[in-house]
């Protein structure tokens, strides 16, 4: 049976094989906090651009860049954590979690 036949409402994607690599779609409800964080970061980036255009102090700009960077890192880790929870829940006691792929995603943020 195809994975799309089991797609519940509110899912961004689901686990499937694509060119030999597993991909996963996550529940949008679980990622609502991530979306809020990313939208806030988007606003901060616009503010940083204006700060640079206005010739603001270097320290102020770097402080805002650090805040955006931390927000993006936290968003990435939250997405990985949601994926891990979903993998564990869906794989059940028999396993099947692709830990190598999850580790690679996690380390991409380090």
PDB file of N, CA and C in Angstrom, residues 9-55:
ATOM      1  N   UNK A   9      -4.795  14.027   8.152  1.00  0.00           N
ATOM      2  CA  UNK A   9      -4.866  15.479   8.031  1.00  0.00           C
ATOM      3  C   UNK A   9      -3.871  16.103   8.995  1.00  0.00           C
ATOM      4  N   UNK A  10      -3.303  17.243   8.627  1.00  0.00           N
ATOM      5  CA  UNK A  10      -2.366  17.949   9.484  1.00  0.00           C
ATOM      6  C   UNK A  10      -0.931  17.452   9.371  1.00  0.00           C
ATOM      7  N   UNK A  11      -0.663  16.563   8.428  1.00  0.00           N
ATOM      8  CA  UNK A  11       0.705  16.060   8.267  1.00  0.00           C
ATOM      9  C   UNK A  11       1.381  16.813   7.138  1.00  0.00           C
ATOM     10  N   UNK A  12       2.630  17.230   7.356  1.00  0.00           N
ATOM     11  CA  UNK A  12       3.407  17.867   6.306  1.00  0.00           C
ATOM     12  C   UNK A  12       3.939  16.798   5.368  1.00  0.00           C
ATOM     13  N   UNK A  13       4.410  15.694   5.908  1.00  0.00           N
ATOM     14  CA  UNK A  13       4.940  14.602   5.090  1.00  0.00           C
ATOM     15  C   UNK A  13       4.916  13.319   5.892  1.00  0.00           C
ATOM     16  N   UNK A  14       5.307  12.207   5.297  1.00  0.00           N
ATOM     17  CA  UNK A  14       5.390  10.945   6.006  1.00  0.00           C
ATOM     18  C   UNK A  14       6.612  10.180   5.567  1.00  0.00           C
ATOM     19  N   UNK A  15       6.926   9.151   6.333  1.00  0.00           N
ATOM     20  CA  UNK A  15       8.126   8.389   6.026  1.00  0.00           C
ATOM     21  C   UNK A  15       7.916   7.649   4.715  1.00  0.00           C
ATOM     22  N   UNK A  16       8.894   7.767   3.833  1.00  0.00           N
ATOM     23  CA  UNK A  16       8.837   7.056   2.568  1.00  0.00           C
ATOM     24  C   UNK A  16      10.263   6.919   2.051  1.00  0.00           C
ATOM     25  N   UNK A  17      10.466   6.063   1.108  1.00  0.00           N
ATOM     26  CA  UNK A  17      11.779   5.892   0.500  1.00  0.00           C
ATOM     27  C   UNK A  17      11.854   6.774  -0.737  1.00  0.00           C
ATOM     28  N   UNK A  18      12.876   7.615  -0.802  1.00  0.00           N
ATOM     29  CA  UNK A  18      13.114   8.475  -1.945  1.00  0.00           C
ATOM     30  C   UNK A  18      14.574   8.337  -2.325  1.00  0.00           C
ATOM     31  N   UNK A  19      14.820   7.748  -3.475  1.00  0.00           N
ATOM     32  CA  UNK A  19      16.183   7.538  -3.951  1.00  0.00           C
ATOM     33  C   UNK A  19      17.036   6.874  -2.875  1.00  0.00           C
ATOM     34  N   UNK A  20      16.472   5.913  -2.170  1.00  0.00           N
ATOM     35  CA  UNK A  20      17.211   5.149  -1.179  1.00  0.00           C
ATOM     36  C   UNK A  20      17.331   5.812   0.178  1.00  0.00           C
ATOM     37  N   UNK A  21      16.862   7.042   0.332  1.00  0.00           N
ATOM     38  CA  UNK A  21      16.954   7.727   1.618  1.00  0.00           C
ATOM     39  C   UNK A  21      15.552   7.930   2.180  1.00  0.00           C
ATOM     40  N   UNK A  22      15.404   7.697   3.469  1.00  0.00           N
ATOM     41  CA  UNK A  22      14.111   7.890   4.111  1.00  0.00           C
ATOM     42  C   UNK A  22      13.850   9.376   4.289  1.00  0.00           C
ATOM     43  N   UNK A  23      12.611   9.789   4.084  1.00  0.00           N
ATOM     44  CA  UNK A  23      12.213  11.154   4.380  1.00  0.00           C
ATOM     45  C   UNK A  23      10.992  11.072   5.271  1.00  0.00           C
ATOM     46  N   UNK A  24      10.748  12.141   5.999  1.00  0.00           N
ATOM     47  CA  UNK A  24       9.671  12.115   6.972  1.00  0.00           C
ATOM     48  C   UNK A  24       8.895  13.415   6.910  1.00  0.00           C
ATOM     49  N   UNK A  25       7.590  13.293   6.960  1.00  0.00           N
ATOM     50  CA  UNK A  25       6.751  14.466   7.061  1.00  0.00           C
ATOM     51  C   UNK A  25       6.251  14.529   8.486  1.00  0.00           C
ATOM     52  N   UNK A  26       6.241  15.727   9.047  1.00  0.00           N
ATOM     53  CA  UNK A  26       5.900  15.904  10.445  1.00  0.00           C
ATOM     54  C   UNK A  26       4.534  16.547  10.603  1.00  0.00           C
ATOM     55  N   UNK A  27       3.932  16.301  11.737  1.00  0.00           N
ATOM     56  CA  UNK A  27       2.630  16.842  12.079  1.00  0.00           C
ATOM     57  C   UNK A  27       2.737  18.357  12.260  1.00  0.00           C
ATOM     58  N   UNK A  28       1.956  19.115  11.502  1.00  0.00           N
ATOM     59  CA  UNK A  28       2.024  20.575  11.573  1.00  0.00           C
ATOM     60  C   UNK A  28       1.604  21.091  12.944  1.00  0.00           C
ATOM     61  N   UNK A  29       0.699  20.386  13.628  1.00  0.00           N
ATOM     62  CA  UNK A  29       0.281  20.813  14.966  1.00  0.00           C
ATOM     63  C   UNK A  29       1.456  20.775  15.931  1.00  0.00           C
ATOM     64  N   UNK A  30       2.288  19.755  15.817  1.00  0.00           N
ATOM     65  CA  UNK A  30       3.437  19.620  16.697  1.00  0.00           C
ATOM     66  C   UNK A  30       4.486  20.690  16.411  1.00  0.00           C
ATOM     67  N   UNK A  31       4.485  21.229  15.213  1.00  0.00           N
ATOM     68  CA  UNK A  31       5.486  22.216  14.819  1.00  0.00           C
ATOM     69  C   UNK A  31       4.981  23.652  14.894  1.00  0.00           C
ATOM     70  N   UNK A  32       3.831  23.882  15.511  1.00  0.00           N
ATOM     71  CA  UNK A  32       3.299  25.250  15.572  1.00  0.00           C
ATOM     72  C   UNK A  32       4.243  26.181  16.324  1.00  0.00           C
ATOM     73  N   UNK A  33       4.878  25.701  17.385  1.00  0.00           N
ATOM     74  CA  UNK A  33       5.851  26.514  18.112  1.00  0.00           C
ATOM     75  C   UNK A  33       7.062  26.853  17.268  1.00  0.00           C
ATOM     76  N   UNK A  34       7.479  25.900  16.433  1.00  0.00           N
ATOM     77  CA  UNK A  34       8.612  26.126  15.536  1.00  0.00           C
ATOM     78  C   UNK A  34       8.247  27.204  14.517  1.00  0.00           C
ATOM     79  N   UNK A  35       7.047  27.133  13.983  1.00  0.00           N
ATOM     80  CA  UNK A  35       6.617  28.136  13.009  1.00  0.00           C
ATOM     81  C   UNK A  35       6.597  29.534  13.633  1.00  0.00           C
ATOM     82  N   UNK A  36       6.114  29.639  14.873  1.00  0.00           N
ATOM     83  CA  UNK A  36       6.103  30.940  15.560  1.00  0.00           C
ATOM     84  C   UNK A  36       7.525  31.457  15.746  1.00  0.00           C
ATOM     85  N   UNK A  37       8.432  30.570  16.134  1.00  0.00           N
ATOM     86  CA  UNK A  37       9.828  30.958  16.344  1.00  0.00           C
ATOM     87  C   UNK A  37      10.454  31.434  15.029  1.00  0.00           C
ATOM     88  N   UNK A  38      10.179  30.724  13.941  1.00  0.00           N
ATOM     89  CA  UNK A  38      10.742  31.096  12.642  1.00  0.00           C
ATOM     90  C   UNK A  38      10.168  32.418  12.133  1.00  0.00           C
ATOM     91  N   UNK A  39       8.900  32.650  12.357  1.00  0.00           N
ATOM     92  CA  UNK A  39       8.297  33.919  11.937  1.00  0.00           C
ATOM     93  C   UNK A  39       8.877  35.084  12.741  1.00  0.00           C
ATOM     94  N   UNK A  40       9.122  34.847  14.020  1.00  0.00           N
ATOM     95  CA  UNK A  40       9.744  35.877  14.853  1.00  0.00           C
ATOM     96  C   UNK A  40      11.168  36.154  14.357  1.00  0.00           C
ATOM     97  N   UNK A  41      11.907  35.090  14.029  1.00  0.00           N
ATOM     98  CA  UNK A  41      13.270  35.241  13.508  1.00  0.00           C
ATOM     99  C   UNK A  41      13.250  35.988  12.179  1.00  0.00           C
ATOM    100  N   UNK A  42      12.246  35.706  11.360  1.00  0.00           N
ATOM    101  CA  UNK A  42      12.114  36.403  10.078  1.00  0.00           C
ATOM    102  C   UNK A  42      11.986  37.911  10.315  1.00  0.00           C
ATOM    103  N   UNK A  43      11.185  38.289  11.301  1.00  0.00           N
ATOM    104  CA  UNK A  43      11.039  39.707  11.647  1.00  0.00           C
ATOM    105  C   UNK A  43      12.342  40.292  12.168  1.00  0.00           C
ATOM    106  N   UNK A  44      13.054  39.511  12.975  1.00  0.00           N
ATOM    107  CA  UNK A  44      14.338  39.969  13.490  1.00  0.00           C
ATOM    108  C   UNK A  44      15.337  40.196  12.358  1.00  0.00           C
ATOM    109  N   UNK A  45      15.348  39.326  11.375  1.00  0.00           N
ATOM    110  CA  UNK A  45      16.267  39.480  10.242  1.00  0.00           C
ATOM    111  C   UNK A  45      15.948  40.770   9.486  1.00  0.00           C
ATOM    112  N   UNK A  46      14.668  41.051   9.301  1.00  0.00           N
ATOM    113  CA  UNK A  46      14.285  42.317   8.664  1.00  0.00           C
ATOM    114  C   UNK A  46      14.787  43.506   9.472  1.00  0.00           C
ATOM    115  N   UNK A  47      14.701  43.397  10.791  1.00  0.00           N
ATOM    116  CA  UNK A  47      15.206  44.460  11.658  1.00  0.00           C
ATOM    117  C   UNK A  47      16.713  44.624  11.539  1.00  0.00           C
ATOM    118  N   UNK A  48      17.423  43.516  11.435  1.00  0.00           N
ATOM    119  CA  UNK A  48      18.885  43.561  11.283  1.00  0.00           C
ATOM    120  C   UNK A  48      19.257  44.239   9.968  1.00  0.00           C
ATOM    121  N   UNK A  49      18.536  43.907   8.917  1.00  0.00           N
ATOM    122  CA  UNK A  49      18.802  44.534   7.614  1.00  0.00           C
ATOM    123  C   UNK A  49      18.617  46.048   7.728  1.00  0.00           C
ATOM    124  N   UNK A  50      17.540  46.473   8.392  1.00  0.00           N
ATOM    125  CA  UNK A  50      17.304  47.912   8.570  1.00  0.00           C
ATOM    126  C   UNK A  50      18.404  48.550   9.415  1.00  0.00           C
ATOM    127  N   UNK A  51      18.855  47.824  10.444  1.00  0.00           N
ATOM    128  CA  UNK A  51      19.940  48.339  11.289  1.00  0.00           C
ATOM    129  C   UNK A  51      21.196  48.592  10.463  1.00  0.00           C
ATOM    130  N   UNK A  52      21.534  47.664   9.606  1.00  0.00           N
ATOM    131  CA  UNK A  52      22.725  47.812   8.761  1.00  0.00           C
ATOM    132  C   UNK A  52      22.536  48.980   7.797  1.00  0.00           C
ATOM    133  N   UNK A  53      21.356  49.048   7.174  1.00  0.00           N
ATOM    134  CA  UNK A  53      21.077  50.135   6.229  1.00  0.00           C
ATOM    135  C   UNK A  53      21.122  51.504   6.908  1.00  0.00           C
ATOM    136  N   UNK A  54      20.741  51.546   8.191  1.00  0.00           N
ATOM    137  CA  UNK A  54      20.729  52.802   8.944  1.00  0.00           C
ATOM    138  C   UNK A  54      22.077  53.117   9.578  1.00  0.00           C
ATOM    139  N   UNK A  55      23.048  52.204   9.407  1.00  0.00           N
ATOM    140  CA  UNK A  55      24.380  52.450   9.953  1.00  0.00           C
ATOM    141  C   UNK A  55      24.468  52.305  11.461  1.00  0.00           C
TER     142      UNK A  55
END
